[in-house]
mmCIF file of C-alpha atoms in Angstrom:
data_model
loop_
_atom_site.group_PDB
_atom_site.id
_atom_site.type_symbol
_atom_site.label_atom_id
_atom_site.label_comp_id
_atom_site.label_asym_id
_atom_site.label_seq_id
_atom_site.Cartn_x
_atom_site.Cartn_y
_atom_site.Cartn_z
ATOM 1 C CA MET A 25 -28.331 -17.178 -44.999
ATOM 2 C CA ARG A 26 -26.599 -13.809 -45.127
ATOM 3 C CA LEU A 27 -29.238 -11.285 -44.063
ATOM 4 C CA LEU A 28 -28.921 -7.516 -44.393
ATOM 5 C CA VAL A 29 -31.156 -5.553 -41.999
ATOM 6 C CA THR A 30 -31.547 -1.853 -42.772
ATOM 7 C CA GLY A 31 -32.563 0.525 -40.017
ATOM 8 C CA ALA A 32 -30.720 -1.772 -37.624
ATOM 9 C CA ALA A 33 -30.500 0.885 -34.887
ATOM 10 C CA GLY A 34 -34.291 1.168 -34.654
ATOM 11 C CA LEU A 35 -36.677 -0.735 -32.399
ATOM 12 C CA LEU A 36 -37.596 -3.366 -34.996
ATOM 13 C CA GLY A 37 -34.076 -3.546 -36.403
ATOM 14 C CA ARG A 38 -32.598 -4.269 -32.973
ATOM 15 C CA GLU A 39 -35.137 -7.027 -32.352
ATOM 16 C CA LEU A 40 -34.346 -8.626 -35.705
ATOM 17 C CA LEU A 41 -30.638 -8.576 -34.867
ATOM 18 C CA ARG A 42 -31.332 -10.128 -31.480
ATOM 19 C CA THR A 43 -33.515 -12.966 -32.716
ATOM 20 C CA ALA A 44 -32.481 -13.807 -36.289
ATOM 21 C CA ASP A 45 -30.847 -17.212 -36.685
ATOM 22 C CA HIS A 46 -28.850 -16.080 -39.707
ATOM 23 C CA ASP A 47 -25.560 -14.417 -40.576
ATOM 24 C CA VAL A 48 -26.901 -10.910 -39.998
ATOM 25 C CA VAL A 49 -25.259 -7.727 -41.253
ATOM 26 C CA PRO A 50 -26.748 -4.596 -39.637
ATOM 27 C CA ALA A 51 -26.984 -1.458 -41.768
ATOM 28 C CA TYR A 52 -27.353 1.899 -40.034
ATOM 29 C CA HIS A 53 -27.385 5.562 -41.025
ATOM 30 C CA SER A 54 -26.178 7.709 -38.114
ATOM 31 C CA GLN A 55 -26.385 5.645 -34.918
ATOM 32 C CA ALA A 56 -23.621 3.042 -35.179
ATOM 33 C CA VAL A 57 -24.421 -0.624 -34.580
ATOM 34 C CA PRO A 58 -21.609 -3.043 -33.613
ATOM 35 C CA GLY A 59 -20.496 -5.072 -36.606
ATOM 36 C CA GLY A 60 -22.635 -2.981 -38.904
ATOM 37 C CA VAL A 61 -22.129 -1.058 -42.127
ATOM 38 C CA GLN A 62 -23.016 2.594 -42.563
ATOM 39 C CA LEU A 63 -25.590 3.127 -45.279
ATOM 40 C CA ASP A 64 -27.352 6.194 -46.617
ATOM 41 C CA ILE A 65 -30.245 4.686 -48.526
ATOM 42 C CA ARG A 66 -30.972 8.063 -50.150
ATOM 43 C CA ARG A 67 -27.775 7.659 -52.201
ATOM 44 C CA ARG A 68 -28.209 5.024 -54.909
ATOM 45 C CA ASP A 69 -24.459 4.595 -55.448
ATOM 46 C CA ASP A 70 -23.944 4.090 -51.714
ATOM 47 C CA VAL A 71 -26.630 1.403 -51.637
ATOM 48 C CA ARG A 72 -25.114 -0.400 -54.622
ATOM 49 C CA ALA A 73 -21.655 -0.304 -53.045
ATOM 50 C CA VAL A 74 -22.908 -1.820 -49.790
ATOM 51 C CA MET A 75 -24.798 -4.528 -51.669
ATOM 52 C CA ARG A 76 -21.663 -5.421 -53.619
ATOM 53 C CA ASP A 77 -19.625 -5.637 -50.402
ATOM 54 C CA VAL A 78 -22.174 -7.520 -48.293
ATOM 55 C CA ARG A 79 -23.649 -9.754 -51.021
ATOM 56 C CA PRO A 80 -26.783 -10.572 -48.992
ATOM 57 C CA ASP A 81 -28.995 -13.548 -49.705
ATOM 58 C CA ALA A 82 -31.914 -11.656 -48.163
ATOM 59 C CA ILE A 83 -32.811 -8.151 -47.014
ATOM 60 C CA ILE A 84 -35.341 -6.921 -44.468
ATOM 61 C CA HIS A 85 -35.757 -3.216 -45.133
ATOM 62 C CA THR A 86 -37.032 -1.404 -42.036
ATOM 63 C CA ALA A 87 -35.396 2.023 -42.486
ATOM 64 C CA TYR A 88 -37.647 5.082 -42.838
ATOM 65 C CA ARG A 89 -38.170 8.653 -41.657
ATOM 66 C CA GLN A 90 -41.704 9.919 -41.319
ATOM 67 C CA ASP A 91 -40.802 13.452 -42.374
ATOM 68 C CA ASP A 92 -38.474 12.572 -45.251
ATOM 69 C CA TRP A 93 -39.790 11.382 -48.623
ATOM 70 C CA MET A 94 -36.286 10.642 -49.913
ATOM 71 C CA THR A 95 -35.579 8.182 -47.104
ATOM 72 C CA THR A 96 -39.001 6.543 -46.932
ATOM 73 C CA ALA A 97 -39.878 6.351 -50.629
ATOM 74 C CA ASP A 98 -36.743 6.854 -52.743
ATOM 75 C CA GLY A 99 -34.543 5.004 -50.257
ATOM 76 C CA ALA A 100 -36.744 1.926 -50.313
ATOM 77 C CA VAL A 101 -36.676 1.913 -54.111
ATOM 78 C CA ASN A 102 -32.880 2.268 -54.101
ATOM 79 C CA VAL A 103 -32.631 -0.827 -51.917
ATOM 80 C CA ALA A 104 -34.979 -2.770 -54.178
ATOM 81 C CA LEU A 105 -33.036 -1.799 -57.310
ATOM 82 C CA ALA A 106 -29.722 -2.853 -55.781
ATOM 83 C CA ALA A 107 -31.029 -6.059 -54.215
ATOM 84 C CA GLU A 108 -30.627 -8.019 -57.454
ATOM 85 C CA GLY A 109 -31.300 -11.696 -56.644
ATOM 86 C CA ALA A 110 -31.652 -11.287 -52.872
ATOM 87 C CA ARG A 111 -34.937 -12.092 -51.152
ATOM 88 C CA LEU A 112 -36.511 -8.727 -50.246
ATOM 89 C CA VAL A 113 -38.958 -8.000 -47.431
ATOM 90 C CA PHE A 114 -40.075 -4.367 -47.227
ATOM 91 C CA VAL A 115 -41.702 -3.205 -43.990
ATOM 92 C CA SER A 116 -44.538 -0.811 -44.781
ATOM 93 C CA SER A 117 -47.239 0.819 -42.666
ATOM 94 C CA ASP A 118 -50.974 1.042 -42.077
ATOM 95 C CA ALA A 119 -50.510 4.732 -42.938
ATOM 96 C CA VAL A 120 -50.959 3.769 -46.607
ATOM 97 C CA PHE A 121 -54.685 3.792 -45.777
ATOM 98 C CA GLY A 122 -57.087 6.472 -44.608
ATOM 99 C CA HIS A 123 -59.819 6.684 -41.988
ATOM 100 C CA ARG A 124 -62.479 3.972 -42.304
ATOM 101 C CA ALA A 125 -64.553 1.990 -39.831
ATOM 102 C CA ALA A 126 -63.991 -1.368 -41.548
ATOM 103 C CA ALA A 127 -60.620 -3.107 -41.475
ATOM 104 C CA TYR A 128 -58.468 -3.160 -44.614
ATOM 105 C CA THR A 129 -57.452 -6.418 -46.272
ATOM 106 C CA GLU A 130 -54.272 -7.079 -48.263
ATOM 107 C CA ASP A 131 -56.176 -6.873 -51.551
ATOM 108 C CA GLU A 132 -57.235 -3.241 -51.164
ATOM 109 C CA PRO A 133 -55.215 -0.485 -52.880
ATOM 110 C CA PRO A 134 -53.517 2.231 -50.823
ATOM 111 C CA CYS A 135 -55.440 5.426 -50.138
ATOM 112 C CA PRO A 136 -53.090 7.523 -47.981
ATOM 113 C CA THR A 137 -54.085 10.827 -46.428
ATOM 114 C CA THR A 138 -50.698 11.884 -44.995
ATOM 115 C CA PRO A 139 -47.310 12.615 -46.615
ATOM 116 C CA TYR A 140 -45.767 9.682 -44.742
ATOM 117 C CA GLY A 141 -48.507 7.347 -45.918
ATOM 118 C CA ALA A 142 -48.060 8.592 -49.476
ATOM 119 C CA ALA A 143 -44.313 7.913 -49.289
ATOM 120 C CA LYS A 144 -44.880 4.360 -48.077
ATOM 121 C CA ALA A 145 -47.540 3.780 -50.734
ATOM 122 C CA ALA A 146 -45.210 5.074 -53.471
ATOM 123 C CA ALA A 147 -42.474 2.744 -52.241
ATOM 124 C CA GLU A 148 -44.870 -0.209 -52.194
ATOM 125 C CA THR A 149 -46.082 0.430 -55.730
ATOM 126 C CA THR A 150 -42.602 0.825 -57.196
ATOM 127 C CA ILE A 151 -41.128 -2.151 -55.351
ATOM 128 C CA ARG A 152 -43.957 -4.419 -56.490
ATOM 129 C CA THR A 153 -43.342 -3.271 -60.071
ATOM 130 C CA ILE A 154 -39.583 -3.780 -60.165
ATOM 131 C CA ARG A 155 -39.479 -6.728 -57.759
ATOM 132 C CA PRO A 156 -42.701 -8.766 -58.096
ATOM 133 C CA ASP A 157 -41.132 -11.499 -55.961
ATOM 134 C CA ALA A 158 -40.692 -9.132 -52.998
ATOM 135 C CA LEU A 159 -42.864 -9.245 -49.886
ATOM 136 C CA VAL A 160 -44.427 -6.014 -48.627
ATOM 137 C CA ALA A 161 -45.313 -6.365 -44.941
ATOM 138 C CA ARG A 162 -47.626 -3.670 -43.603
ATOM 139 C CA THR A 163 -47.710 -3.177 -39.865
ATOM 140 C CA SER A 164 -49.171 -0.804 -37.273
ATOM 141 C CA LEU A 165 -47.995 0.797 -34.009
ATOM 142 C CA ILE A 166 -45.014 -1.164 -32.684
ATOM 143 C CA VAL A 167 -44.680 -1.561 -28.909
ATOM 144 C CA GLY A 168 -41.740 -2.976 -26.979
ATOM 145 C CA SER A 169 -41.174 -4.360 -23.508
ATOM 146 C CA ASN A 170 -38.575 -2.017 -22.056
ATOM 147 C CA GLY A 171 -40.006 1.418 -22.694
ATOM 148 C CA ASP A 172 -38.015 1.860 -25.893
ATOM 149 C CA SER A 173 -40.829 2.387 -28.373
ATOM 150 C CA GLY A 174 -42.185 5.821 -29.192
ATOM 151 C CA GLU A 175 -45.575 5.084 -27.614
ATOM 152 C CA GLU A 176 -43.994 3.893 -24.356
ATOM 153 C CA GLN A 177 -41.705 6.912 -24.130
ATOM 154 C CA ARG A 178 -44.651 9.222 -24.747
ATOM 155 C CA VAL A 179 -46.622 7.615 -21.916
ATOM 156 C CA ARG A 180 -43.765 8.256 -19.504
ATOM 157 C CA ARG A 181 -43.363 11.861 -20.596
ATOM 158 C CA LEU A 182 -47.048 12.702 -20.300
ATOM 159 C CA ALA A 183 -47.421 10.796 -17.035
ATOM 160 C CA ALA A 184 -44.626 12.999 -15.696
ATOM 161 C CA GLY A 185 -46.618 16.092 -16.597
ATOM 162 C CA GLU A 186 -45.061 17.113 -19.896
ATOM 163 C CA PRO A 187 -47.395 18.817 -22.409
ATOM 164 C CA GLY A 188 -49.351 16.601 -24.789
ATOM 165 C CA THR A 189 -52.441 14.461 -25.048
ATOM 166 C CA PHE A 190 -53.669 11.059 -26.167
ATOM 167 C CA PHE A 191 -56.434 10.941 -28.754
ATOM 168 C CA THR A 192 -59.477 8.800 -28.073
ATOM 169 C CA GLU A 193 -60.567 8.718 -31.729
ATOM 170 C CA ASN A 194 -57.192 7.742 -33.199
ATOM 171 C CA ILE A 195 -57.444 3.947 -33.467
ATOM 172 C CA ARG A 196 -54.863 1.426 -34.616
ATOM 173 C CA CYS A 197 -53.994 -2.271 -34.105
ATOM 174 C CA PRO A 198 -50.747 -2.332 -32.081
ATOM 175 C CA ILE A 199 -48.249 -5.179 -32.370
ATOM 176 C CA HIS A 200 -45.430 -6.267 -30.080
ATOM 177 C CA VAL A 201 -41.990 -5.880 -31.625
ATOM 178 C CA SER A 202 -41.069 -9.493 -30.821
ATOM 179 C CA ASP A 203 -44.200 -10.781 -32.598
ATOM 180 C CA LEU A 204 -43.473 -8.612 -35.620
ATOM 181 C CA ALA A 205 -39.819 -9.640 -35.827
ATOM 182 C CA ALA A 206 -40.678 -13.324 -35.468
ATOM 183 C CA ALA A 207 -43.335 -13.093 -38.188
ATOM 184 C CA LEU A 208 -40.980 -11.282 -40.572
ATOM 185 C CA LEU A 209 -38.230 -13.846 -40.047
ATOM 186 C CA GLU A 210 -40.735 -16.641 -40.555
ATOM 187 C CA LEU A 211 -42.019 -15.144 -43.818
ATOM 188 C CA LEU A 212 -38.484 -14.399 -44.974
ATOM 189 C CA VAL A 213 -37.728 -18.079 -45.569
ATOM 190 C CA THR A 214 -40.957 -18.750 -47.463
ATOM 191 C CA ASP A 215 -41.794 -17.925 -51.069
ATOM 192 C CA ALA A 216 -44.622 -15.578 -50.025
ATOM 193 C CA ASP A 217 -44.780 -12.416 -52.116
ATOM 194 C CA GLY A 218 -47.168 -9.520 -52.612
ATOM 195 C CA ILE A 219 -48.767 -7.942 -49.554
ATOM 196 C CA ALA A 220 -48.905 -9.270 -45.984
ATOM 197 C CA HIS A 221 -50.632 -7.581 -43.057
ATOM 198 C CA LEU A 222 -48.880 -7.917 -39.703
ATOM 199 C CA SER A 223 -50.704 -6.153 -36.893
ATOM 200 C CA GLY A 224 -52.281 -7.155 -33.632
ATOM 201 C CA PRO A 225 -55.891 -8.386 -33.663
ATOM 202 C CA GLN A 226 -57.085 -5.772 -31.157
ATOM 203 C CA ALA A 227 -58.060 -2.240 -32.215
ATOM 204 C CA LEU A 228 -57.274 0.386 -29.578
ATOM 205 C CA SER A 229 -57.297 4.151 -29.386
ATOM 206 C CA ARG A 230 -54.033 5.891 -28.606
ATOM 207 C CA HIS A 231 -55.467 6.703 -25.192
ATOM 208 C CA GLU A 232 -56.472 3.101 -24.491
ATOM 209 C CA LEU A 233 -53.022 1.903 -25.528
ATOM 210 C CA GLY A 234 -51.393 4.542 -23.352
ATOM 211 C CA CYS A 235 -53.442 3.418 -20.352
ATOM 212 C CA LEU A 236 -52.393 -0.207 -20.867
ATOM 213 C CA ILE A 237 -48.738 0.806 -21.076
ATOM 214 C CA ALA A 238 -49.060 2.962 -17.957
ATOM 215 C CA THR A 239 -50.673 0.097 -16.031
ATOM 216 C CA ARG A 240 -47.913 -2.304 -17.067
ATOM 217 C CA ASP A 241 -45.251 0.174 -15.983
ATOM 218 C CA GLY A 242 -46.842 0.872 -12.600
ATOM 219 C CA LEU A 243 -48.004 4.364 -13.549
ATOM 220 C CA ASP A 244 -51.443 5.831 -12.906
ATOM 221 C CA PRO A 245 -53.380 5.696 -16.196
ATOM 222 C CA ASN A 246 -55.824 8.263 -14.837
ATOM 223 C CA VAL A 247 -53.212 11.020 -15.094
ATOM 224 C CA LEU A 248 -52.828 10.613 -18.848
ATOM 225 C CA PRO A 249 -54.489 13.560 -20.613
ATOM 226 C CA SER A 250 -56.910 12.714 -23.399
ATOM 227 C CA THR A 251 -58.996 14.460 -26.005
ATOM 228 C CA GLN A 252 -61.239 13.267 -28.818
ATOM 229 C CA GLY A 253 -59.315 14.749 -31.735
ATOM 230 C CA THR A 254 -60.109 14.106 -35.392
ATOM 231 C CA ALA A 255 -61.425 10.609 -36.053
ATOM 232 C CA SER A 256 -58.723 8.414 -37.589
ATOM 233 C CA VAL A 257 -59.535 4.707 -37.583
ATOM 234 C CA ILE A 258 -57.130 2.485 -39.524
ATOM 235 C CA GLN A 259 -57.287 -1.245 -38.897
ATOM 236 C CA LEU A 260 -55.390 -3.952 -40.763
ATOM 237 C CA ASP A 261 -57.062 -7.316 -41.188
ATOM 238 C CA SER A 262 -54.137 -9.688 -40.612
ATOM 239 C CA SER A 263 -56.171 -12.904 -40.512
ATOM 240 C CA ARG A 264 -55.001 -14.154 -43.911
ATOM 241 C CA THR A 265 -51.327 -13.728 -43.047
ATOM 242 C CA GLN A 266 -51.855 -15.147 -39.564
ATOM 243 C CA ARG A 267 -52.984 -18.412 -41.130
ATOM 244 C CA LEU A 268 -49.568 -18.719 -42.792
ATOM 245 C CA LEU A 269 -47.672 -18.211 -39.546
ATOM 246 C CA LYS A 270 -46.662 -20.260 -36.545
ATOM 247 C CA THR A 271 -46.036 -16.970 -34.739
ATOM 248 C CA ARG A 272 -49.202 -15.765 -33.017
ATOM 249 C CA LEU A 273 -49.849 -12.042 -33.328
ATOM 250 C CA ARG A 274 -51.070 -11.206 -29.839
ATOM 251 C CA PRO A 275 -53.576 -8.509 -28.850
ATOM 252 C CA ALA A 276 -52.104 -5.553 -26.983
ATOM 253 C CA ALA A 277 -54.047 -6.272 -23.796
ATOM 254 C CA GLU A 278 -52.355 -9.677 -23.678
ATOM 255 C CA PHE A 279 -48.766 -8.687 -24.328
ATOM 256 C CA LEU A 280 -48.964 -5.623 -22.098
ATOM 257 C CA LEU A 281 -50.808 -7.042 -19.106
ATOM 258 C CA SER A 282 -50.097 -10.786 -19.056
ATOM 259 C CA ARG A 283 -47.464 -12.082 -16.638
#
């Protein structure tokens, strides 16, 4: 299978390149990836040209920018329009939902409360309209193993005394990048469509997650500053998708502290 991975320079993109057992073509915007093709997904003609050159059998679209509607929303639609007969997996976010105590299932409609969440929700809605055979995979905070995720880097900065804080009322369901990549690659070769939730089964506050990362990295979790902040609880119920997978989506306490 010839697989095009957009956002190939990012944390998830790099893991997909490392683990995919396919003929993978990386697509990047500004940070070059060996063997890759440069792609500005905001430009529809550019996307079409790359699709004509690469002729992928499948696409995993991971590219986004939290502060840029054109990249996150319009760019995803441009990829879907140009994908033609290729299998399309679009990586979305739990940010399509708002604060609620109960976990969200795949059947519930988006209700974003942030511009980034609205961009992802708009992309989801349009992609499902123009490509009903596509798979939309929503995920949560992504954590790595080598300090290369945003959450890990933030722990190191704040542990070193840089300004900032971790919120105790901001709660998500973190997932390890290797679990997420494995699940996406597993779903890629199925005929699953619609919505899939791919997050860890353990809900943690940003502060609790930061403390686990600090402990793993040999840092003192007690030095991490924390504050309550505005309540923001967003949990994805991934149990339905988990039943389709051989890949086990591990809780953060397991993948961060197990040896």
